PDB file of C-alpha atoms and ligand atoms in Angstrom:
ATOM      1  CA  UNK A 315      55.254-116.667  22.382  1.00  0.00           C
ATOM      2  CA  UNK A 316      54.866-112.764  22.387  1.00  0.00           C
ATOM      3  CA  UNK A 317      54.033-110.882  25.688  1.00  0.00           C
ATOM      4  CA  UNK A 318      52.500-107.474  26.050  1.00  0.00           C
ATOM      5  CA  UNK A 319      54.343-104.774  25.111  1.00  0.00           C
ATOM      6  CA  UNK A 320      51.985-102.135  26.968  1.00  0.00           C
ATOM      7  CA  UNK A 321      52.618-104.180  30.238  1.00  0.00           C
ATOM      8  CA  UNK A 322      52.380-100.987  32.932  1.00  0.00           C
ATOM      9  CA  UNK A 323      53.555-102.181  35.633  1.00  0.00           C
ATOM     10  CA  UNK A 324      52.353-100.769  39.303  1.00  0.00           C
ATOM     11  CA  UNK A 325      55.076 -98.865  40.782  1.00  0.00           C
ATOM     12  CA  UNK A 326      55.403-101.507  44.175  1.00  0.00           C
ATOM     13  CA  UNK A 327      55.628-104.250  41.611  1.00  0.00           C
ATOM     14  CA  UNK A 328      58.366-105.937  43.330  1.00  0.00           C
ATOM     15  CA  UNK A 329      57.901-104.510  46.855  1.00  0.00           C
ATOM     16  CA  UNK A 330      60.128-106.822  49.569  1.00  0.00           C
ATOM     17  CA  UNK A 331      61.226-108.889  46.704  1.00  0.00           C
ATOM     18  CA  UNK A 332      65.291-109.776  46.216  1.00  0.00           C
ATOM     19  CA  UNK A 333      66.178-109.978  43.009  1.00  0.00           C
ATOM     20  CA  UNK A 334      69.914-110.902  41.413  1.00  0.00           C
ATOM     21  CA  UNK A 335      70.697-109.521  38.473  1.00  0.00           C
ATOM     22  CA  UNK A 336      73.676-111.331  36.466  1.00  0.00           C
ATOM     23  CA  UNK A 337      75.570-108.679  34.175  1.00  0.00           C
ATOM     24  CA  UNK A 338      74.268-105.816  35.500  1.00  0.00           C
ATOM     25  CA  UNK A 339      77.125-103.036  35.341  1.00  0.00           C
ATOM     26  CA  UNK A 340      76.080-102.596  31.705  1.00  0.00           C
ATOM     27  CA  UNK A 341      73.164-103.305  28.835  1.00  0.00           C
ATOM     28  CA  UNK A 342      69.991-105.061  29.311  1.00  0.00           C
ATOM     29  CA  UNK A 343      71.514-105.902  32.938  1.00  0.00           C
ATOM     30  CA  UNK A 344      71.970-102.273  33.743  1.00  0.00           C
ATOM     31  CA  UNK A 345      68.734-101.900  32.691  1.00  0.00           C
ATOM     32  CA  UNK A 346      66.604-104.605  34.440  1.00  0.00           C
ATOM     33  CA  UNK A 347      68.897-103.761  37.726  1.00  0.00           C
ATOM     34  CA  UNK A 348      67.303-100.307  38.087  1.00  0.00           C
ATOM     35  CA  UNK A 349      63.996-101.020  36.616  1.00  0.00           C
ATOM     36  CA  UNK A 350      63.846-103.644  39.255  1.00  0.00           C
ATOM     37  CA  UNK A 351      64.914-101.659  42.080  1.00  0.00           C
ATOM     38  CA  UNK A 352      62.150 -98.870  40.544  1.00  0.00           C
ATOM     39  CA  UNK A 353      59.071-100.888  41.186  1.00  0.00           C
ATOM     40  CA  UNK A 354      60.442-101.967  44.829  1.00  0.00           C
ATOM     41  CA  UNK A 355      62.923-104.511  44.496  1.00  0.00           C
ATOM     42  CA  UNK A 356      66.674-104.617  46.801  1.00  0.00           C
ATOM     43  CA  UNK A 357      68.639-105.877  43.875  1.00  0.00           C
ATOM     44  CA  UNK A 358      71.833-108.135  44.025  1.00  0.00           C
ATOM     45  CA  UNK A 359      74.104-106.405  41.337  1.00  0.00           C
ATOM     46  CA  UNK A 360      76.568-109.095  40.137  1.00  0.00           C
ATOM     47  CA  UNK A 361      78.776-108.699  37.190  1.00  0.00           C
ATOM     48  CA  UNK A 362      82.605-109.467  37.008  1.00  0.00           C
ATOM     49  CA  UNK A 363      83.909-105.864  36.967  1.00  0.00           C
ATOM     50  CA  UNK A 364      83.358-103.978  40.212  1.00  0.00           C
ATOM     51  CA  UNK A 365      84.104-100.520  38.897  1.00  0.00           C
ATOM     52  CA  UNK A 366      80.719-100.510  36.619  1.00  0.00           C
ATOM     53  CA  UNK A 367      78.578-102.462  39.247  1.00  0.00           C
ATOM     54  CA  UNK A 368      79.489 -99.402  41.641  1.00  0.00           C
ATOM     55  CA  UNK A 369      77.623 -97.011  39.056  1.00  0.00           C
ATOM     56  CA  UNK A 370      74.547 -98.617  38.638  1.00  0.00           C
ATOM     57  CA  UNK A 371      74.554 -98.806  42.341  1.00  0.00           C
ATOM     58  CA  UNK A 372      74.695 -94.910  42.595  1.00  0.00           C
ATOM     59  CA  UNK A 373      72.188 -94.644  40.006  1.00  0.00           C
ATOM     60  CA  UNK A 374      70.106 -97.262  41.997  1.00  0.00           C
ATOM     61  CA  UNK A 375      71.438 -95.318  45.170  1.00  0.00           C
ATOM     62  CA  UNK A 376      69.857 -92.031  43.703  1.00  0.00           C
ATOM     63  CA  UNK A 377      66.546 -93.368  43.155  1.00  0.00           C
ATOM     64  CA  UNK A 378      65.923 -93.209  47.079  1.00  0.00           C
ATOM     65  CA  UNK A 379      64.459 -97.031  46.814  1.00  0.00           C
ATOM     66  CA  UNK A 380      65.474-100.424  48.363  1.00  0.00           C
ATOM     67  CA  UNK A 381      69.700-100.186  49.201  1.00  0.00           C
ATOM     68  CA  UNK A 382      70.855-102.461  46.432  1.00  0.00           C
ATOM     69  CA  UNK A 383      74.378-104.847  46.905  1.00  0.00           C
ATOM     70  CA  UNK A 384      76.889-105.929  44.505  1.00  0.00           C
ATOM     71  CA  UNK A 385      78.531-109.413  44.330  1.00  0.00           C
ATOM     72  CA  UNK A 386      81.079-109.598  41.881  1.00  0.00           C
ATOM     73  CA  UNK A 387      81.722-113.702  40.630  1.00  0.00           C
ATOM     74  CA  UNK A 388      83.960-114.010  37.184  1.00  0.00           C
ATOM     75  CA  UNK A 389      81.377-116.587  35.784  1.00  0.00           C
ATOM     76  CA  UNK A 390      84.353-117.841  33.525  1.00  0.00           C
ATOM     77  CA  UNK A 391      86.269-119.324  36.507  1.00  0.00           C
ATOM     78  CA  UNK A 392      83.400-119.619  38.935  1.00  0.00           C
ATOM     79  CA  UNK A 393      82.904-123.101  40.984  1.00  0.00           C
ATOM     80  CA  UNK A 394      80.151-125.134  42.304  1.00  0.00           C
ATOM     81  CA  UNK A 395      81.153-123.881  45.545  1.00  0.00           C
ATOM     82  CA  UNK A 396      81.529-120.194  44.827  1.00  0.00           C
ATOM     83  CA  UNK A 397      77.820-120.370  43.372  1.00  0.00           C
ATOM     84  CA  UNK A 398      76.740-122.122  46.868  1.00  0.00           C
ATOM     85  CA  UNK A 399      78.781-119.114  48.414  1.00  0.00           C
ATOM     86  CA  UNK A 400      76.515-116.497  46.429  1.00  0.00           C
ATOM     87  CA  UNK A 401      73.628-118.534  47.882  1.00  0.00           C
ATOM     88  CA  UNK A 402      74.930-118.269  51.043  1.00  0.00           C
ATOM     89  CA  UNK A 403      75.897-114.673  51.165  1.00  0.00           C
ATOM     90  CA  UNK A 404      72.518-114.054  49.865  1.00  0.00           C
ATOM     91  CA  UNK A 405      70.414-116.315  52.828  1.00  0.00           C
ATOM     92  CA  UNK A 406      73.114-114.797  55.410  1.00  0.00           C
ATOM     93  CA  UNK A 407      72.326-110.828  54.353  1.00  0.00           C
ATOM     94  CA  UNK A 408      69.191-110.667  52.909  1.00  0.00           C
ATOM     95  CA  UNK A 409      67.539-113.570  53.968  1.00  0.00           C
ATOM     96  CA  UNK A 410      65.588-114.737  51.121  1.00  0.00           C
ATOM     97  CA  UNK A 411      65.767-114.127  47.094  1.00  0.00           C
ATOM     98  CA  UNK A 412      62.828-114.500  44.690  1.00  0.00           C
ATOM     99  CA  UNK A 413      64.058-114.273  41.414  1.00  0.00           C
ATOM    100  CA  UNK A 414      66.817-114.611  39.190  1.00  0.00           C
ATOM    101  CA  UNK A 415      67.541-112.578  36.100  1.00  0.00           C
ATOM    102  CA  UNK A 416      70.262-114.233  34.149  1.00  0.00           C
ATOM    103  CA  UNK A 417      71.214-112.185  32.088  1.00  0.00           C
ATOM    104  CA  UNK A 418      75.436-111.788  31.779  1.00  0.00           C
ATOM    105  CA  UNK A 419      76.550-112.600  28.770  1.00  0.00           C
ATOM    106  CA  UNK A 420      79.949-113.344  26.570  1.00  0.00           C
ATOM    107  CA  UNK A 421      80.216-113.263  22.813  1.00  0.00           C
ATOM    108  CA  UNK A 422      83.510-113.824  20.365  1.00  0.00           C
ATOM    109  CA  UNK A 423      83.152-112.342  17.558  1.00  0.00           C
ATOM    110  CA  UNK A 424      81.142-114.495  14.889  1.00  0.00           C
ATOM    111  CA  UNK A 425      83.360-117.035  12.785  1.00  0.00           C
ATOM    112  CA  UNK A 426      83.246-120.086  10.886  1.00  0.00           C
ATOM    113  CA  UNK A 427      83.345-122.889  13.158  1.00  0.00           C
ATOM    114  CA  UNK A 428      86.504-124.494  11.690  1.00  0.00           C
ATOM    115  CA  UNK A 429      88.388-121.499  13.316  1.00  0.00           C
ATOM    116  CA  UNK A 430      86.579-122.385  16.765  1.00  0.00           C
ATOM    117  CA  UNK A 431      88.677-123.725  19.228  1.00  0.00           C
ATOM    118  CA  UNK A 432      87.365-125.912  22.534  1.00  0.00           C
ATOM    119  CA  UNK A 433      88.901-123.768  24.688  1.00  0.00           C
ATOM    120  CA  UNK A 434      86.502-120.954  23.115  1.00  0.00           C
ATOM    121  CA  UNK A 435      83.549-123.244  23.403  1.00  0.00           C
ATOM    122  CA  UNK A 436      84.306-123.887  27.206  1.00  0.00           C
ATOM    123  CA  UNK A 437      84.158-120.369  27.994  1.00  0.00           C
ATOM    124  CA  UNK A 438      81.259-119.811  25.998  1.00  0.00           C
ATOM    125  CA  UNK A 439      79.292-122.757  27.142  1.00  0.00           C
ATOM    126  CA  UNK A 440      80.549-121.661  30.713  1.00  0.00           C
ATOM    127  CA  UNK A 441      79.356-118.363  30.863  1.00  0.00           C
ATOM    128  CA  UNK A 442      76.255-118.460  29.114  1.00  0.00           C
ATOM    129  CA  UNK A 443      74.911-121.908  29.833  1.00  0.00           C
ATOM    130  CA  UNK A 444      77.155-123.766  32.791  1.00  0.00           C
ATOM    131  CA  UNK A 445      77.188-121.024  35.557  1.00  0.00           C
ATOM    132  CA  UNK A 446      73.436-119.900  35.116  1.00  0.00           C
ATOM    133  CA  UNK A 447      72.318-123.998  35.673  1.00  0.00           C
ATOM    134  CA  UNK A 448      75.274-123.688  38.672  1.00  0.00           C
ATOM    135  CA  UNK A 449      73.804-120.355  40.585  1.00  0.00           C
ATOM    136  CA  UNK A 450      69.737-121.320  39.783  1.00  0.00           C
ATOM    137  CA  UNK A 451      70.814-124.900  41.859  1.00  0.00           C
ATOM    138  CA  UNK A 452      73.049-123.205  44.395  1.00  0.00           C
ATOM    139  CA  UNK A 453      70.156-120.957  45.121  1.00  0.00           C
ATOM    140  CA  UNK A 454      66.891-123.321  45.317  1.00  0.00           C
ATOM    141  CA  UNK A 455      66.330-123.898  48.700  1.00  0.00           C
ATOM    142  CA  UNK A 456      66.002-119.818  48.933  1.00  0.00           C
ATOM    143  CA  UNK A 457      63.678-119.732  45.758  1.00  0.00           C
ATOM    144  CA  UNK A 458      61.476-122.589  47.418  1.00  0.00           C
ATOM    145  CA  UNK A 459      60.722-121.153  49.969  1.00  0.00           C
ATOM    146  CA  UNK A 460      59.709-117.171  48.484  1.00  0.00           C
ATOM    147  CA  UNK A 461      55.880-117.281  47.735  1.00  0.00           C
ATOM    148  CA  UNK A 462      56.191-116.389  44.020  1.00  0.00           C
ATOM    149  CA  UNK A 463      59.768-117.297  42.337  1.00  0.00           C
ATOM    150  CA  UNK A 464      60.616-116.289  39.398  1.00  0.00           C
ATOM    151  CA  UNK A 465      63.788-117.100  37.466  1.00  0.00           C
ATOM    152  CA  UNK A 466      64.510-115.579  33.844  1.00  0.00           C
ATOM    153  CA  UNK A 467      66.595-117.152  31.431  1.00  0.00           C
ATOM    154  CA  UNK A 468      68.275-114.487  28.727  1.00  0.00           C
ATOM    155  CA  UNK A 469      68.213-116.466  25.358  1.00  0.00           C
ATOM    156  CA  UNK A 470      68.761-114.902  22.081  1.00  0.00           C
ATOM    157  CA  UNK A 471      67.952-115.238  18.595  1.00  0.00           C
ATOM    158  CA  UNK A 472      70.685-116.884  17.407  1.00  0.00           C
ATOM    159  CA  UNK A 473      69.968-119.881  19.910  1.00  0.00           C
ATOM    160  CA  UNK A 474      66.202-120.068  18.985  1.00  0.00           C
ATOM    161  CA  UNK A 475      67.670-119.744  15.023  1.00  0.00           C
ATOM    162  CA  UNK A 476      70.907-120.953  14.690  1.00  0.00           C
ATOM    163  CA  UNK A 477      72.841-119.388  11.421  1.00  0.00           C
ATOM    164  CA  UNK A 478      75.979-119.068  10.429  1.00  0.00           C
ATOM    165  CA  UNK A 479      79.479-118.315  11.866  1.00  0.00           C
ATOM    166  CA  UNK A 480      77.635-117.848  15.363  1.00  0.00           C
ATOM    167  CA  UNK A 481      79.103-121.367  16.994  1.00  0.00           C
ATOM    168  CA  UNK A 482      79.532-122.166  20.367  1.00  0.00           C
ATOM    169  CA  UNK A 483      77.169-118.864  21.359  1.00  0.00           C
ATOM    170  CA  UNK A 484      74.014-120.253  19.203  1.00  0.00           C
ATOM    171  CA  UNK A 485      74.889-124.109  21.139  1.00  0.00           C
ATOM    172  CA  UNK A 486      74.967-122.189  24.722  1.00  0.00           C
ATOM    173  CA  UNK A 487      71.953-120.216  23.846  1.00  0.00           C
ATOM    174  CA  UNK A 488      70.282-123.031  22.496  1.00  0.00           C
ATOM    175  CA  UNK A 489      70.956-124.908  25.499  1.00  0.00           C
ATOM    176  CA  UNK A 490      69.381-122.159  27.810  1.00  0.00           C
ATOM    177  CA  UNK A 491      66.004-122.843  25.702  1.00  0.00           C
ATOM    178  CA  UNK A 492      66.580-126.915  26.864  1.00  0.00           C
ATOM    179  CA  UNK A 493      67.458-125.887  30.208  1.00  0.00           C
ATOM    180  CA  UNK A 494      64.217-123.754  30.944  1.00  0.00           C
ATOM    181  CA  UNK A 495      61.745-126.574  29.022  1.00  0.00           C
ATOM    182  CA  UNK A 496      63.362-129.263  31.572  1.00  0.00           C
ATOM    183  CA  UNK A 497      63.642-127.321  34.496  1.00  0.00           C
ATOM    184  CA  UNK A 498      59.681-126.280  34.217  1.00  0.00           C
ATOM    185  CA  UNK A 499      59.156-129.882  33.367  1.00  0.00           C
ATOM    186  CA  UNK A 500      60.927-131.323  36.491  1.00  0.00           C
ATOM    187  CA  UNK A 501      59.167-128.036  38.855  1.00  0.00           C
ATOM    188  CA  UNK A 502      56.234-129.716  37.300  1.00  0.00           C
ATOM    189  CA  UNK A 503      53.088-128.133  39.118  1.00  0.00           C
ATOM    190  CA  UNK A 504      55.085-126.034  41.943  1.00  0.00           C
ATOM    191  CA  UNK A 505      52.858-123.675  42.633  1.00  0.00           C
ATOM    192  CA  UNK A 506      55.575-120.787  43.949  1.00  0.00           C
ATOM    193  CA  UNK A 507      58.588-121.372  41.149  1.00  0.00           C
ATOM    194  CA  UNK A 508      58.351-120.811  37.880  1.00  0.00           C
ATOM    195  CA  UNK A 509      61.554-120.613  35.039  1.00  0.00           C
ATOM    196  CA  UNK A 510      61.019-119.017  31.685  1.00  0.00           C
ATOM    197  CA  UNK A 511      63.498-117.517  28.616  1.00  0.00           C
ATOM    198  CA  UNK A 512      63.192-113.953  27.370  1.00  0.00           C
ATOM    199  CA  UNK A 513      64.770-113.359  23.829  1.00  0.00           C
ATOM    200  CA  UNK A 514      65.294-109.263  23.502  1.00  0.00           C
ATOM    201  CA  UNK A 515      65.836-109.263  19.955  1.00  0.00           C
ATOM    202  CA  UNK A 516      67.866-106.422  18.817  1.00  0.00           C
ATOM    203  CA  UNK A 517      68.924-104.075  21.270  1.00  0.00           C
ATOM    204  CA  UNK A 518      71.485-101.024  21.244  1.00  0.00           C
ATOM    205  CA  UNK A 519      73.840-102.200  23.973  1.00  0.00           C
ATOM    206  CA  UNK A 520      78.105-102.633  24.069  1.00  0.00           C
ATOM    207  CA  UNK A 521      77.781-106.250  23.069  1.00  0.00           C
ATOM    208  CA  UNK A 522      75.302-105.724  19.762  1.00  0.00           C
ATOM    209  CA  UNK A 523      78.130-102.532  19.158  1.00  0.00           C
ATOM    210  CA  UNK A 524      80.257-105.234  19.289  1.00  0.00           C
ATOM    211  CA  UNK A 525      78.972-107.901  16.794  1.00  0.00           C
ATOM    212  CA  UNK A 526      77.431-105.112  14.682  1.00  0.00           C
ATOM    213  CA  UNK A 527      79.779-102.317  15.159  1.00  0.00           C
ATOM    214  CA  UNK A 528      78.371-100.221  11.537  1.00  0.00           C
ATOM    215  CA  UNK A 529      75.151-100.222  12.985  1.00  0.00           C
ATOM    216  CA  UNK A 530      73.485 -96.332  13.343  1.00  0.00           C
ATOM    217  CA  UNK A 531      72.976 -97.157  17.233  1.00  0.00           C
ATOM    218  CA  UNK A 532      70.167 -94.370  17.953  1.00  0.00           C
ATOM    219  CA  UNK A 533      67.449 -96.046  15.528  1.00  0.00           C
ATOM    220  CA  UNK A 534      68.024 -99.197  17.398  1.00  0.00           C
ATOM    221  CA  UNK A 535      65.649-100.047  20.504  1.00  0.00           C
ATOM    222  CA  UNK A 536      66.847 -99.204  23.754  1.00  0.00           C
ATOM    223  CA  UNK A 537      67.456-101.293  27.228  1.00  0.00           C
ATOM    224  CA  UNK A 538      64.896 -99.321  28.710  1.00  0.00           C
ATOM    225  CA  UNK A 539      62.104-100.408  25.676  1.00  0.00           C
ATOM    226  CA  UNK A 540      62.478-103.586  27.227  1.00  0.00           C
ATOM    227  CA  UNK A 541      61.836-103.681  30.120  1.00  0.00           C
ATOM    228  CA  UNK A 542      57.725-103.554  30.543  1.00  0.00           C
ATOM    229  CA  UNK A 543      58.746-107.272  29.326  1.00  0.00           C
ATOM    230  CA  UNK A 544      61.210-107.925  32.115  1.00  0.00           C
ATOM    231  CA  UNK A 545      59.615-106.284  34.744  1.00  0.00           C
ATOM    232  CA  UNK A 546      56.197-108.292  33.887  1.00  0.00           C
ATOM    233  CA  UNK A 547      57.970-112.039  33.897  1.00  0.00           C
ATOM    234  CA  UNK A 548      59.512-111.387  37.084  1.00  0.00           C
ATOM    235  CA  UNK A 549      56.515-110.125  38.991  1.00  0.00           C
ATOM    236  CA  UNK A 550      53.028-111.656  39.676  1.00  0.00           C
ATOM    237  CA  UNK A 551      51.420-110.797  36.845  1.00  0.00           C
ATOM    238  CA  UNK A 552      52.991-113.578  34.981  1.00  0.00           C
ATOM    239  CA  UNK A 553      52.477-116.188  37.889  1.00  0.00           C
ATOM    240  CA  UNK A 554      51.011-118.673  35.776  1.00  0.00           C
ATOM    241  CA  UNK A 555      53.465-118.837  33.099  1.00  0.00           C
ATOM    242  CA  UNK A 556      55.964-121.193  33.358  1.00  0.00           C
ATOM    243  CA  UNK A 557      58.633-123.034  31.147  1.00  0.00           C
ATOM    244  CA  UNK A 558      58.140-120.466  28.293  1.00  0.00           C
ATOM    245  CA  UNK A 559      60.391-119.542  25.469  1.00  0.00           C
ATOM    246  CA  UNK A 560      59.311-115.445  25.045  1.00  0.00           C
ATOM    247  CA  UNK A 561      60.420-112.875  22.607  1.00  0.00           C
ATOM    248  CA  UNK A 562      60.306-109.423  23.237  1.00  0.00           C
ATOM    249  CA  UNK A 563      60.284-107.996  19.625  1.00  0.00           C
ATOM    250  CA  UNK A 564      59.829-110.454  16.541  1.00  0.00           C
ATOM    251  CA  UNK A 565      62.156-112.779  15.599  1.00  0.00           C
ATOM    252  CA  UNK A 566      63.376-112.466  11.818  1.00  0.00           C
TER     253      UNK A 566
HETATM  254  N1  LIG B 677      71.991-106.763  22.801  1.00  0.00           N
HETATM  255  C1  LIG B 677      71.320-107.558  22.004  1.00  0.00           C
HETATM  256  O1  LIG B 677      70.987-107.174  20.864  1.00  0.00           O
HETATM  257  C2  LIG B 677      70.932-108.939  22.468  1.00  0.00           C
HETATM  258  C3  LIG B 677      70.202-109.746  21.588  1.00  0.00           C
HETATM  259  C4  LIG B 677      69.830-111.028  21.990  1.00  0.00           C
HETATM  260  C5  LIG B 677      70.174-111.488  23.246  1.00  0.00           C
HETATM  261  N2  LIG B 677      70.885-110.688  24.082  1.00  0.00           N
HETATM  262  C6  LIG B 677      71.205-111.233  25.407  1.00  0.00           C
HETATM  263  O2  LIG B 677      70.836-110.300  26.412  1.00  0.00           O
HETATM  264  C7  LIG B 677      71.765-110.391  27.519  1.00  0.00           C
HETATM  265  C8  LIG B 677      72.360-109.038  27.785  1.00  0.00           C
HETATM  266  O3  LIG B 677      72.996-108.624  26.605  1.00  0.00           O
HETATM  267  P1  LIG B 677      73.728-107.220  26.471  1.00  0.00           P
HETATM  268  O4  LIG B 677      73.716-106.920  25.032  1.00  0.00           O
HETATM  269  O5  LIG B 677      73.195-106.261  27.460  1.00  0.00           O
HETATM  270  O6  LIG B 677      75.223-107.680  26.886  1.00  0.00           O
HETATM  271  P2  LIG B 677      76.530-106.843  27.287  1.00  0.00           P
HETATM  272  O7  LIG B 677      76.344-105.405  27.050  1.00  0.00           O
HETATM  273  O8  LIG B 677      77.695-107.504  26.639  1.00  0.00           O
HETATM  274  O9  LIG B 677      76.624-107.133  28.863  1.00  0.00           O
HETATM  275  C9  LIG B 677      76.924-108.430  29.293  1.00  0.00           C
HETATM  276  C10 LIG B 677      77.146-108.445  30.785  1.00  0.00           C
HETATM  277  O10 LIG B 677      77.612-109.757  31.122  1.00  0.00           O
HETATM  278  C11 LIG B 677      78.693-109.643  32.021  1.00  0.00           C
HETATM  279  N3  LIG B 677      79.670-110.709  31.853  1.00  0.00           N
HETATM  280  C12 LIG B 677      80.315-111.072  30.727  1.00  0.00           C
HETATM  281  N4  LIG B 677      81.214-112.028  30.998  1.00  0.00           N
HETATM  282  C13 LIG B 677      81.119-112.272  32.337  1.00  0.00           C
HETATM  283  C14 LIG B 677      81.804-113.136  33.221  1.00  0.00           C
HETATM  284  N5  LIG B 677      82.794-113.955  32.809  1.00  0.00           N
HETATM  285  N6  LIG B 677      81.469-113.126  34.527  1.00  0.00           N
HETATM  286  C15 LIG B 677      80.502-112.301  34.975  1.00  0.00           C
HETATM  287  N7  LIG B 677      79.825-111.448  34.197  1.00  0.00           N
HETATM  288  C16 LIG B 677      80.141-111.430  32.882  1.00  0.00           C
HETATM  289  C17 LIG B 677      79.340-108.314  31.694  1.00  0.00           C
HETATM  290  O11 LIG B 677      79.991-107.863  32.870  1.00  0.00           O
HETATM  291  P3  LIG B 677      81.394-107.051  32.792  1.00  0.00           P
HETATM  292  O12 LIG B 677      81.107-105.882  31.908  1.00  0.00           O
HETATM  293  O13 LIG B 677      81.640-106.722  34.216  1.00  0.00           O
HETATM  294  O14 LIG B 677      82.377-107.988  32.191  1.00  0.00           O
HETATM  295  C18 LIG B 677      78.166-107.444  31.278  1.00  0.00           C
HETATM  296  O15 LIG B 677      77.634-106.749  32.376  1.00  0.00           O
HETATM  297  C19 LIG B 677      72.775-111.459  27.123  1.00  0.00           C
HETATM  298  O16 LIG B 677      72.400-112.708  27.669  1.00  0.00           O
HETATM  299  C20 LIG B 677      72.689-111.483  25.616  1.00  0.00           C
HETATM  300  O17 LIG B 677      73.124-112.690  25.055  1.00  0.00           O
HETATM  301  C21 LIG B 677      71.266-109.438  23.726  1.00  0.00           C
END
């Protein structure tokens, strides 16, 4: 599925609505983290280093909008219980959250599998797969009970695709497209949660410099192209879609 790329969103969007952000000191995060707090939202900037959160809560800061507040988790090491303590810091200080962008992300460089190790695959099924399903559970009971819920899944490409030398990143990414199908499935009809994936496609940020690092970086799209997408799936315009699989750009 393909969503509107002329999506203009109202400016009070996402008036009163919380929002966590995953990843958000850099990137798509970055991105989605002031674009959120643009169209109204008080955003909950978590990433692991505190340093870039900071900035993109100045730049947030300087926008004169909703007072955003970082919570910095290392997703790599992160518990059951310190997802239920994000849930709780959340319910304690803000009272309520209604939607989830998850969005951090870590990537290896790409290899043959045979040079894969399962210590590699643990982190990478950890961060990308195992600590998104960990935080969305942690924080139901708040998402319940906000009148429109929405939680975005970050998939990619090489998930919906799988190729070559991309291992244990296409299997987490992959498994983020089987997460969101059962999770809609078991929400069933709830009228007031909804789960989907977005897949950006190519996009100049540090981690596509990183797996692509000839690339001419200016004639790639932006962050900031993306986000009529993100801000659309997260708000009420997209109410009624649910447990969808959703590019951004087209897939090659
Ligand atoms: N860029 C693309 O072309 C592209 C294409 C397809 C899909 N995507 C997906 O889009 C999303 C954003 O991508 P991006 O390119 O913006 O990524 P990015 O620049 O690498 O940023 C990833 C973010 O994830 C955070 N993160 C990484 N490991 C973490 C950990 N252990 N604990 C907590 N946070 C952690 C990083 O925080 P720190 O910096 O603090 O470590 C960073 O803010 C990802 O899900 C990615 O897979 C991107």
């Amino acid at each position: 599925m393909n969503i509107i790329k002329d999506y203009s969103p109202p400016e009070n969007l996402l008036r009163d609505r919380v929002i966590l952000v995953t990843g958000s000191g850099q990137g798509l995060g970055r991105a989605a983290a002031i674009a959120y707090a643009r169209h109204g939202a008080t955003v909950i900037l978590h990433g692991r280093k505190v340093e870039k959160l900071e900035k993109v809560y100045d730049e947030i800061e300087a926008l004169d909008k909703a007072q955003p507040v970082i919570y910095p988790l290392d997703l790599e090491k992160a518990t059951d219980e310190d997802c239920s303590g994000l849930a709780a810091a959340i319910a304690e200080q803000l009272g309520r959250l209604d939607g989830i962008l998850h969005n951090a992300a870590f990537l290896d460089g790409p290899c043959p599998l045979e040079l894969q190790t399962m210590n590699q695959w643990q982190t990478l099924l950890k961060i990308n797969l195992i600590a998104p399903f960990s935080i969305t559970r942690a924080c139901l009971p708040l998402l319940k009970s906000a009148p429109d819920a929405s939680i975005i899944m970050t998939a990619s490409t090489q998930g919906h695709n799988p190729t070559a030398y991309w291992g244990g990143f296409s299997v987490a990414k992959a498994g983020v497209e089987a997460l969101v199908r059962i999770q809609a499935d078991e929400w069933g009809k709830l009228p007031n949660l909804r789960i989907n994936a977005l897949i950006p496609g190519i996009v100049n940020t540090p981690q596509r410099a990183k797996t692509h690092p000839g690339e001419v970086k200016k004639t790639l799209p932006q962050p900031e192209d993306l986000m009529p997408n993100y801000l659309f799936l997260m708000g009420p315009d997209s109410k009624e879609i649910k447990g969808e699989i959703i590019a951004c750009q087209t897939i090659h």
